[in-house]
Coordinates of C-alpha atoms in Angstrom, one line a residue:
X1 CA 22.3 16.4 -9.4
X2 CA 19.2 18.8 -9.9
X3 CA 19.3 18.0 -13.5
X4 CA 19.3 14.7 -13.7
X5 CA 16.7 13.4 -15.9
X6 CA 15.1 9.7 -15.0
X7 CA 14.4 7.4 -17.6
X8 CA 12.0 4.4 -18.0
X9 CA 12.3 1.0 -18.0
X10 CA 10.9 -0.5 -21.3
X11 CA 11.8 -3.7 -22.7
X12 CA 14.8 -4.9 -20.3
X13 CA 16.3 -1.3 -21.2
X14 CA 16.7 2.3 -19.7
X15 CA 15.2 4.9 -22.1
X16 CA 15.6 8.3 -21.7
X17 CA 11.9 9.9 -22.4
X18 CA 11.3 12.3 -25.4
X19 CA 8.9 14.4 -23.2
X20 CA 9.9 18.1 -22.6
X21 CA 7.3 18.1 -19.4
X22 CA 9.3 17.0 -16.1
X23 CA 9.0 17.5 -12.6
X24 CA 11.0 17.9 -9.9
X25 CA 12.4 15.5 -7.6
X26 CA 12.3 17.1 -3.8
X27 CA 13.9 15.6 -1.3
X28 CA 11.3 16.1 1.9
X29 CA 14.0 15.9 4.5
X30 CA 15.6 19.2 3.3
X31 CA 13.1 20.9 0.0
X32 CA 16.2 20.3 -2.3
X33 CA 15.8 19.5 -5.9
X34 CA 17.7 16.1 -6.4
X35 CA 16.2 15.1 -9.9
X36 CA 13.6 15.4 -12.5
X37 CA 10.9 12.8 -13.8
X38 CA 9.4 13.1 -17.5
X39 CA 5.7 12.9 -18.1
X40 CA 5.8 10.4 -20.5
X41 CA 4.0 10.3 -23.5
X42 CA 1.3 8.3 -24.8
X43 CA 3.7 6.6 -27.6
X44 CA 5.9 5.2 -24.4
X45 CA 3.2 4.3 -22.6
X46 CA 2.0 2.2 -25.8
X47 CA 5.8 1.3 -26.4
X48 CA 5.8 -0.1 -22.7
X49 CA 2.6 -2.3 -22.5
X50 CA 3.6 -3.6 -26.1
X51 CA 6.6 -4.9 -24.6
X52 CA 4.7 -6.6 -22.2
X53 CA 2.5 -7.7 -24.2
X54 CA 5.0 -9.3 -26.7
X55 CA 6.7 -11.1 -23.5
X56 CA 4.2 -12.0 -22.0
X57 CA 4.1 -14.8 -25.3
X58 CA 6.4 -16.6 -23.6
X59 CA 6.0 -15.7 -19.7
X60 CA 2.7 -16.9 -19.6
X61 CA 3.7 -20.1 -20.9
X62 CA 6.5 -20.9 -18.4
X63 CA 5.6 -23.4 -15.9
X64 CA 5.2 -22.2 -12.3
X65 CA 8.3 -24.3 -11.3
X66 CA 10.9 -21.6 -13.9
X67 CA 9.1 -18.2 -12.2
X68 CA 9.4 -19.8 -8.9
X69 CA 13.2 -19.6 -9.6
X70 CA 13.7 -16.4 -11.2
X71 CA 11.6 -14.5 -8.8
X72 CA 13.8 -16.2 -6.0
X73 CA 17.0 -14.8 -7.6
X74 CA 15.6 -11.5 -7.7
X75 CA 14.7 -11.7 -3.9
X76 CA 18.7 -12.6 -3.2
X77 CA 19.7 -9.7 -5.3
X78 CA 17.0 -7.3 -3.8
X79 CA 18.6 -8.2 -0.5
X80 CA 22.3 -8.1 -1.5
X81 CA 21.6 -4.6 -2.7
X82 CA 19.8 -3.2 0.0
X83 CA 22.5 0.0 0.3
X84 CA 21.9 1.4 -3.3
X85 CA 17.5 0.6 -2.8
X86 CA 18.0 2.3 0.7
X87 CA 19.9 4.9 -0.6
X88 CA 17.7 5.5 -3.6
X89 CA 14.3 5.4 -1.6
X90 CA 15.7 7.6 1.1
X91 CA 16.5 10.4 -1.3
X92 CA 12.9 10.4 -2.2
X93 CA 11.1 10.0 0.9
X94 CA 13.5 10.8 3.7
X95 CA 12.4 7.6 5.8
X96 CA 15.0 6.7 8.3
X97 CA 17.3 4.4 6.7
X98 CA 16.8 1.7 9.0
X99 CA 13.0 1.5 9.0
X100 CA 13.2 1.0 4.8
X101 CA 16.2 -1.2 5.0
X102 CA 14.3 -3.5 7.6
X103 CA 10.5 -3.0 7.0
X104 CA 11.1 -2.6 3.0
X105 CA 13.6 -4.1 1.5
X106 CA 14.4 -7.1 4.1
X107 CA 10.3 -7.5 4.1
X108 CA 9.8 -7.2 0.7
X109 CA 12.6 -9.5 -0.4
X110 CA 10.8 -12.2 2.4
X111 CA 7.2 -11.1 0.5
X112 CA 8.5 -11.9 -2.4
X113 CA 9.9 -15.4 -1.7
X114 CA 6.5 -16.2 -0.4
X115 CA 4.8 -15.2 -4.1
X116 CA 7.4 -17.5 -5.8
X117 CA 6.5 -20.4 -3.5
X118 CA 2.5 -19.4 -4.4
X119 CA 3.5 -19.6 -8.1
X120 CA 3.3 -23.4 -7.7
X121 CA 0.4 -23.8 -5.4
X122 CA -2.7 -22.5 -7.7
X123 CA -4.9 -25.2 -8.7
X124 CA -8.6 -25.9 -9.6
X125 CA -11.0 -28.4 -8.9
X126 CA -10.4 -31.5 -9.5
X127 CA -11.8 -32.9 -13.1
X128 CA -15.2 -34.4 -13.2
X129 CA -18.4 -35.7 -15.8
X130 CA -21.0 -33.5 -14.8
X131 CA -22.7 -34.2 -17.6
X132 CA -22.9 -37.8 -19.9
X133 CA -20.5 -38.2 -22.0
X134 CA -17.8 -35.0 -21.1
X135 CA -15.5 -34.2 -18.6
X136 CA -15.0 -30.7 -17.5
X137 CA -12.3 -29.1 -15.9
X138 CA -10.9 -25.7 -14.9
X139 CA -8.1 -24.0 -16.0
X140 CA -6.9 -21.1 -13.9
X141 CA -4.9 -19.1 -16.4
X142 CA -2.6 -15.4 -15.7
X143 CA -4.8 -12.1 -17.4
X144 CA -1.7 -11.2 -19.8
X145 CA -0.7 -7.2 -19.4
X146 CA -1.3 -5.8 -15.9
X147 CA -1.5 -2.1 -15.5
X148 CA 0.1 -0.7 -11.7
X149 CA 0.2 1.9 -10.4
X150 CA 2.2 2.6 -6.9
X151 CA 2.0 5.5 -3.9
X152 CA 4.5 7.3 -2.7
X153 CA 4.5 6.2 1.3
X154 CA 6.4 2.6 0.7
X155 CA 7.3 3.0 -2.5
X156 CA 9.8 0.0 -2.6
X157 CA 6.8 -2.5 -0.8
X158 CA 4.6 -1.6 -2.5
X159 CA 5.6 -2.7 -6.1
X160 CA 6.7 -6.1 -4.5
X161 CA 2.7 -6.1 -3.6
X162 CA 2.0 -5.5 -6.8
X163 CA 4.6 -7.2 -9.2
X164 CA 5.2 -10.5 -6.7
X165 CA 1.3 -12.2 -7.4
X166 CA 1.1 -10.6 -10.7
X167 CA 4.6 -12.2 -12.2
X168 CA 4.3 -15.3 -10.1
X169 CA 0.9 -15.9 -12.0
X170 CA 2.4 -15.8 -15.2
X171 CA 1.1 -12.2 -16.1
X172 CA 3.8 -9.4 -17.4
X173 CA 3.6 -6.2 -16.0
X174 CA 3.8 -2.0 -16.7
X175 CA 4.3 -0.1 -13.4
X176 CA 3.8 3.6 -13.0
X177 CA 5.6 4.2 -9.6
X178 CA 4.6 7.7 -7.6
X179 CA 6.4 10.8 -9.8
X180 CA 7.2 12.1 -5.8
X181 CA 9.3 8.4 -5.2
X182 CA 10.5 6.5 -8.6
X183 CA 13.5 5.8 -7.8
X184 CA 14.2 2.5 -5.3
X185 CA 11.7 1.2 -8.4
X186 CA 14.1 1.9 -10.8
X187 CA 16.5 -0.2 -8.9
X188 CA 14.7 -2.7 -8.5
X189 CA 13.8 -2.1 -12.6
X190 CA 17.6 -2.7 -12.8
X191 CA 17.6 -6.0 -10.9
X192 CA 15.3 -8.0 -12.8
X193 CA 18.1 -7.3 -16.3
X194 CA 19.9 -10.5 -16.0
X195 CA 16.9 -12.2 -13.8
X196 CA 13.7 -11.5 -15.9
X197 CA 13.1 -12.2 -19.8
X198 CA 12.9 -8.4 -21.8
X199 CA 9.7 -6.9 -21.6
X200 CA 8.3 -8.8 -18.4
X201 CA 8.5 -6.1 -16.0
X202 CA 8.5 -2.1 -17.5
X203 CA 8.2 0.8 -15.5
X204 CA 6.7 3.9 -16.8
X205 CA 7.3 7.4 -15.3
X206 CA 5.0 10.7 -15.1
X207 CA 2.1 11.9 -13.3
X208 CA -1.9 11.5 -12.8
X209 CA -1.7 12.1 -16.6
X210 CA 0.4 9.1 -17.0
X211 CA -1.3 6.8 -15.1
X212 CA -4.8 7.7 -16.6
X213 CA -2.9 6.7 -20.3
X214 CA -1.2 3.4 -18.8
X215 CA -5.0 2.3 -17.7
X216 CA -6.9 3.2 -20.8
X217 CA -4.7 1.5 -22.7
X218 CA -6.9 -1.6 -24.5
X219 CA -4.5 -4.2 -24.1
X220 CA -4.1 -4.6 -20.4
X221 CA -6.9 -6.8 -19.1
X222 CA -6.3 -5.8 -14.9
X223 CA -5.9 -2.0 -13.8
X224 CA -4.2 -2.1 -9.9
X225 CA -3.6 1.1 -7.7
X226 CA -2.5 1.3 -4.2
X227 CA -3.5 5.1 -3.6
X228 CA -6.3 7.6 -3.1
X229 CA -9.8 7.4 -3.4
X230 CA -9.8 10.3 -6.0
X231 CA -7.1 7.8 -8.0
X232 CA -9.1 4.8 -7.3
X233 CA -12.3 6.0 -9.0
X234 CA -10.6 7.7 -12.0
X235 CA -9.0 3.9 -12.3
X236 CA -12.1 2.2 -11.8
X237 CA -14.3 4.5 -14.6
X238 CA -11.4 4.4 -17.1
X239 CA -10.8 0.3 -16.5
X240 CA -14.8 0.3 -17.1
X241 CA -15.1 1.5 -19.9
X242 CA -12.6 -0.8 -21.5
X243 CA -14.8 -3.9 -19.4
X244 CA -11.2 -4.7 -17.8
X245 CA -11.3 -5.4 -14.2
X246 CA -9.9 -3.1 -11.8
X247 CA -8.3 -3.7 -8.0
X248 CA -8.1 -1.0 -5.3
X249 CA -6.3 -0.4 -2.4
X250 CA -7.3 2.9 -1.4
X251 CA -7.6 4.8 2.0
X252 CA -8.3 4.1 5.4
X253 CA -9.1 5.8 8.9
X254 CA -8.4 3.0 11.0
X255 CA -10.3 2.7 14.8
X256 CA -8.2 1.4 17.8
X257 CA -11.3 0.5 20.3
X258 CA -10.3 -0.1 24.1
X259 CA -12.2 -1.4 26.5
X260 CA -12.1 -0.9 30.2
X261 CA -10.1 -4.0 30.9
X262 CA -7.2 -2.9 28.5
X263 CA -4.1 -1.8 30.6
X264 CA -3.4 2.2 29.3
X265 CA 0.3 2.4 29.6
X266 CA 0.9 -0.8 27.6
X267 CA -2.1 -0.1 24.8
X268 CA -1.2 3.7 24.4
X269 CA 2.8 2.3 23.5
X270 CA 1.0 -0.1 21.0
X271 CA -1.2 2.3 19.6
X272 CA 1.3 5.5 19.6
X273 CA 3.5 3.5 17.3
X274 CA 0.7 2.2 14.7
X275 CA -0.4 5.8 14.9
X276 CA 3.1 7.8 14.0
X277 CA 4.9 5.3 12.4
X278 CA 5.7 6.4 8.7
X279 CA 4.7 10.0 10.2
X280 CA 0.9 8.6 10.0
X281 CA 1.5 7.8 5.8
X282 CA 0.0 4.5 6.4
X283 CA -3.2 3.4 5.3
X284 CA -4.0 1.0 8.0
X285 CA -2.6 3.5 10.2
X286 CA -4.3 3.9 13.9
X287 CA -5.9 7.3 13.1
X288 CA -9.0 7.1 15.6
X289 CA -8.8 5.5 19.5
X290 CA -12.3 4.7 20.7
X291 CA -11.7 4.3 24.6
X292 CA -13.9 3.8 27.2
X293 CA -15.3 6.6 29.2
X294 CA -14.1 4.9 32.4
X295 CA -10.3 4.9 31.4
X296 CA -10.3 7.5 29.1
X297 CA -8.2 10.2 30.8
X298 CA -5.7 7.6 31.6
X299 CA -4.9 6.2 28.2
X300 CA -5.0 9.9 27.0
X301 CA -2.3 11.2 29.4
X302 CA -0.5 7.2 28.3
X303 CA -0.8 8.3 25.0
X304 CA 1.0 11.7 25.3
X305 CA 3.9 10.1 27.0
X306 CA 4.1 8.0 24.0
X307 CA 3.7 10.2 21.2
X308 CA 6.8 12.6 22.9
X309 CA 8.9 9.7 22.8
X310 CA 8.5 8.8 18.8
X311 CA 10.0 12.0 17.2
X312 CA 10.6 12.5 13.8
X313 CA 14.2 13.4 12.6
X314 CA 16.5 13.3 9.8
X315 CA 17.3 9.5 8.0
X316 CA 20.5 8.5 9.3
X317 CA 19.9 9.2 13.2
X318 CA 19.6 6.1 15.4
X319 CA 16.6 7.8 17.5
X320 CA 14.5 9.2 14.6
X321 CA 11.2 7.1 14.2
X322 CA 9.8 8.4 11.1
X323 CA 10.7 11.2 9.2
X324 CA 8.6 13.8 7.1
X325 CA 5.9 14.0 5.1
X326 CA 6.6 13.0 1.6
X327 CA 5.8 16.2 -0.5
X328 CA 5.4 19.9 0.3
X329 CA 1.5 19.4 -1.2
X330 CA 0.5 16.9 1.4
X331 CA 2.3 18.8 4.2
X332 CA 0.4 21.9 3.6
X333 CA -2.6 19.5 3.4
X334 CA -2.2 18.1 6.9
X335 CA -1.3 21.7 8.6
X336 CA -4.6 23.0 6.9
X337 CA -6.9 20.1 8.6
X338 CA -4.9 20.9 12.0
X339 CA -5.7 25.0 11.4
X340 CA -9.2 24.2 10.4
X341 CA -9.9 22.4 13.7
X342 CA -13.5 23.0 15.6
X343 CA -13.0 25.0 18.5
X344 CA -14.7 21.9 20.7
X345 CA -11.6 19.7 19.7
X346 CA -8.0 20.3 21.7
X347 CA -4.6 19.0 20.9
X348 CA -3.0 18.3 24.1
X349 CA 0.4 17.4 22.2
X350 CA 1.9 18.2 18.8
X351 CA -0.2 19.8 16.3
X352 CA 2.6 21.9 14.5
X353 CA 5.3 21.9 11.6
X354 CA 8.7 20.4 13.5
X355 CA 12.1 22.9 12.4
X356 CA 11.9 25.6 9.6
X357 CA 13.2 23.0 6.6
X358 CA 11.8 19.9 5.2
X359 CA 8.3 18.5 5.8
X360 CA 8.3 17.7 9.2
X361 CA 5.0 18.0 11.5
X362 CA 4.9 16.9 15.6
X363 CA 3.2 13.8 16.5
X364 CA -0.7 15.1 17.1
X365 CA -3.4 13.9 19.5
X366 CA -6.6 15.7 19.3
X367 CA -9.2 15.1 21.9
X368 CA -12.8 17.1 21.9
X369 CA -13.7 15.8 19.1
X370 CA -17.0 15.1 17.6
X371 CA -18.5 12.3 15.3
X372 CA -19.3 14.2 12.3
X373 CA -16.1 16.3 12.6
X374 CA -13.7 16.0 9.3
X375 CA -10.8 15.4 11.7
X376 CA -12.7 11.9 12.1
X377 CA -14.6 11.6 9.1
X378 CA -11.7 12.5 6.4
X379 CA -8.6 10.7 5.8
X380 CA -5.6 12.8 7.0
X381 CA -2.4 10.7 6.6
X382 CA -0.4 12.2 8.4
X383 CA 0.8 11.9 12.4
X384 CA -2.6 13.1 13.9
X385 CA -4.4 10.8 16.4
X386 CA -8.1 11.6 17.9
X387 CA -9.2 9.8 20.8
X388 CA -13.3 10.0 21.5
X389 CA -14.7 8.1 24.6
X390 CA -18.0 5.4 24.6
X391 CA -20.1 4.1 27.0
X392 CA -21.0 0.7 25.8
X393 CA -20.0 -1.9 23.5
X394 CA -22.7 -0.5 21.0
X395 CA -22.1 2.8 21.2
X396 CA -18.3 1.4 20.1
X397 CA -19.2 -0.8 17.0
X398 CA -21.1 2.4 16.2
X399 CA -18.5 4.5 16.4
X400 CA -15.8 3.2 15.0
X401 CA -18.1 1.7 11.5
X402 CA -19.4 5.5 11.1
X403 CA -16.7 6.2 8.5
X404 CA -16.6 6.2 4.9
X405 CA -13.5 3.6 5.0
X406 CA -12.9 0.5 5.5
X407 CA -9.6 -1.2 5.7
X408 CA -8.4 -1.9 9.0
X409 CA -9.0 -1.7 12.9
X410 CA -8.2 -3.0 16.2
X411 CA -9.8 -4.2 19.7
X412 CA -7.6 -3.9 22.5
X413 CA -9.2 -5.8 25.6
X414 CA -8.9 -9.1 27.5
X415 CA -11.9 -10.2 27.3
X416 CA -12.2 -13.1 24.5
X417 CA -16.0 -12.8 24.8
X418 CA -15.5 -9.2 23.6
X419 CA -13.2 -10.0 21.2
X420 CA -15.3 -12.5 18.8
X421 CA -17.9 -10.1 19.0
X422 CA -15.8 -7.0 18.2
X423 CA -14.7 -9.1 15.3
X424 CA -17.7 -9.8 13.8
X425 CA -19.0 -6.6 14.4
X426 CA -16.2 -4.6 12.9
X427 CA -16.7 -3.8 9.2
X428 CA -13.0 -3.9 8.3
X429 CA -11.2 -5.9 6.2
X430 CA -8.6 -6.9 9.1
X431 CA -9.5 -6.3 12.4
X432 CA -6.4 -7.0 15.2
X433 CA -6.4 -7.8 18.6
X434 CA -4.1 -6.2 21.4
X435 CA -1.8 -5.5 18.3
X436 CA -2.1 -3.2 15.4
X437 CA -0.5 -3.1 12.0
X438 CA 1.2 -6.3 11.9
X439 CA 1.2 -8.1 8.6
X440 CA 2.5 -11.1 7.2
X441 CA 2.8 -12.2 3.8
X442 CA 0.3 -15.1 4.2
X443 CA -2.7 -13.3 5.2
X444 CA -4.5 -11.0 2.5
X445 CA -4.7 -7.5 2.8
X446 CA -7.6 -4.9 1.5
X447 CA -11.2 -3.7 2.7
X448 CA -14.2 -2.5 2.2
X449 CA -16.7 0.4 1.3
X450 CA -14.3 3.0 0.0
X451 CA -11.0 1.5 1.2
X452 CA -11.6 -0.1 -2.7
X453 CA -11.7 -4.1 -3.1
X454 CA -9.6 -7.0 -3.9
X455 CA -6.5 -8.6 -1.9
X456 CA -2.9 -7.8 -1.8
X457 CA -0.7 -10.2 0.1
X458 CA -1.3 -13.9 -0.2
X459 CA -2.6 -16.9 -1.8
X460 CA -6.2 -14.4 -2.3
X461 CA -3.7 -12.0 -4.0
X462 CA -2.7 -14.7 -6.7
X463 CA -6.3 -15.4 -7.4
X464 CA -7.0 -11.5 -8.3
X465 CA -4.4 -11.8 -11.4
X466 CA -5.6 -14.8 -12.9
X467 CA -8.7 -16.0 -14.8
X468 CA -11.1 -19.2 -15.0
X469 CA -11.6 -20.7 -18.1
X470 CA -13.9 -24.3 -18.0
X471 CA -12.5 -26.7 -20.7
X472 CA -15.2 -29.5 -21.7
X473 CA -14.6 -32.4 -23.5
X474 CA -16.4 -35.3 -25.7
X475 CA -15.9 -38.8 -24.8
X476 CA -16.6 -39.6 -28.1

């Protein structure tokens, strides 16, 4: 098993690489080497995006009706092969099996209906003479070669966010899927054979090295990455400097802000799961609780009870919630922010590696803390929750935008008074109420400030893989 080699995707065919640089495949569960990836080279990065350049001839020119159908096949086959994608993912990630089979697969198959449906539903303004004498109107036309790149925390969901509006829109794609998690992508590579012309959907393999070749590439017109904001930026300089548009999903440190009318037992439950679920690799991940001073001993001791009831554990066990961390890199990563804690802050549950094997750290809440503190300023992604107190609605709003990100938050209260405000006030790019990481393929996802820009998820989604073009004609 440790030497098998992976191979790309390229052209409606499996190719082994010609690169002698690989890495290892290490399952997280229990640090044993299941595989090896190749660092591709620049030659099969160029012999990936031609393919997709040379089909996209023809995909771009299909009528929205045809990759409606084809991309409805694929969901049927992504869900009558939801064993070998579970299977395949798990080995990478060590997820429990249900959580990927359910929240993964199942979801992603239902994501991907809804882009097929969306193929059909982009339109432009109707035609007019806004001048004598000519009549204008807009076509709204797919880019051509999209560049992707894809993170290792839902490795399978995530290139459903990025392939569903980019294929639906016409535009053929080259994905470079996490070198920690390629291989539910390589499944789902497999699927599309007898769904998808040759050439419309590649998948390249490596690392950072990869990526940065797949995005300086001159022929893709759109660079996409769901990942870090070190990644985002390097995506964002390279796409500039070819004047090709970029789109960036990047982190998060997501506030949960309760007010004293929230009931603690009920919000901590709610919160505890957005907070651990995935271990914490979540983006929109509760990461911060902002509670009122008046209840805040309660909804801490609420909270405790909650996190010791959502314990990770191995993939195939009925009671494991999440599972590890993804990579031995990132689990030394989160330990060090837990060891390199102020001595004001306390963790009152958790706050250590879980077993002797495999990447597994305790649910962690961390009160004590302070503003200004890394803890609250830096993106951890990992299972560690701080909870800081206010005194006023202000001092909330304050609070909880005081962060370099800006992807998601919540407002836990039943006030609806406090609730429209909270809204508006909030400088997130989804902002919940009495609920917290719930997502449906109709409303767009993305946010602000270094959380990156541009939507993933719905009809907004579409839009960001297409372009305008006006078309203005003579009378005479």
């Amino acid at each position: 098993m440790a030497s098998r080699v992976l191979e790309n995707f390229i052209d409606g065919k499996f190719v082994a690489s010609e690169s002698t640089d690989t890495l290892e495949l290490v399952n997280p569960v229990d640090e044993t080497v299941t595989g090896r990836v190749p660092v591709s080279t620049d030659a099969e990065v160029d012999s990936a995006v031609m393919a997709a350049a040379r089909a996209f001839q023809a995909w771009g020119r299909t009528t929205p009706g045809y990759r409606q159908t084809a991309l409805l096949k694929l969901a049927d086959s992504i869900e009558a092969h939801s064993a070998v994608l579970v299977e395949a993912q798990c080995r990478n990630t060590g997820q429990p099996k249900a959580v990927i089979a359910a929240e993964e697969i199942a979801a992603g198959a239902d994501q991907l209906r809804f882009f097929a449906g969306a193929a059909r539903l982009l339109e432009g303004r109707s035609a007019g003479e806004y001048v004598d004498g000519f009549t204008s109107y807009v076509r709204r036309e797919p880019i051509g070669v999209v560049a992707q790149i894809t993170p290792w925390n839902y490795p399978f969901l995530m290139a459903i966010w990025k392939i569903g509006p980019a294929l639906a829109a016409g535009n053929t794609v080259v994905l470079k899927p996490s070198d920690t998690t390629p291989e539910s992508t390589l499944v789902l590579a497999g699927l599309t054979r007898s769904l998808l012309p040759d050439g419309v959907f590649n998948v390249i393999l490596g690392d950072a090295r990869t990526g940065a070749a797949l995005v300086a590439h001159p022929e893709p017109g759109l660079a996409s990455i769901t990942g870090s904001v070190r990644a985002g930026i390097a995506v964002a300089e390279s796409a500039a400097r070819g004047l090709k548009r970029s789109h960036l999903e990047l982190g998060g440190k997501a506030p949960a802000v309760v007010f004293a009318d929230a009931d603690p037992a009920s919000t901590a439950a709610g919160i505890a799961q957005a907070a651990f679920f995935n271990a914490g690799q979540d983006c929109t991940a509760v990461t911060r609780v902002l509670v009122h001073e008046s209840i805040h001993a309660d909804l801490v001791e609420a909270l405790v009870k909650s996190a010791q009831h959502l314990r990770p554990g191995q993939p195939g066990h009925p009671d494991s919630f999440c599972g590890p961390l993804n990579n031995g890199r990132h689990f030394d990563s989160v330990l060090g922010k837990l060891a390199a804690l102020p001595s004001h802050a306390t963790v009152v549950t958790g706050g250590k590696r879980l077993g002797e094997k495999g990447f597994f750290v305790e649910p962690t809440i961390i009160t004590g803390v302070r503003q200004s503190d890394p803890i609250v300023q830096e993106e951890t992604f990992g299972p560690v929750l701080t909870v800081q107190s206010f005194t006023d609605e202000a001092q909330a709003v304050a609070y909880a935008n005081d962060v370099p990100y800006a992807l998601a938050s919540s407002v836990w209260t039943r006030d609806h008074g406090t609730v429209e405000r909270m809204a508006r006030a909030l400088n997130f790019g989804a902002v919940w109420v009495n609920c917290h990481m719930v997502l449906t393929a109709e409303m767009p996802h993305g946010g602000f400030k270094q959380s990156g820009y541009g939507k993933d998820l719905s009809i907004y989604s579409m839009e960001e893989y297409t372009r305008m073009k006006h078309v203005m004609s003579a009378h005479h």
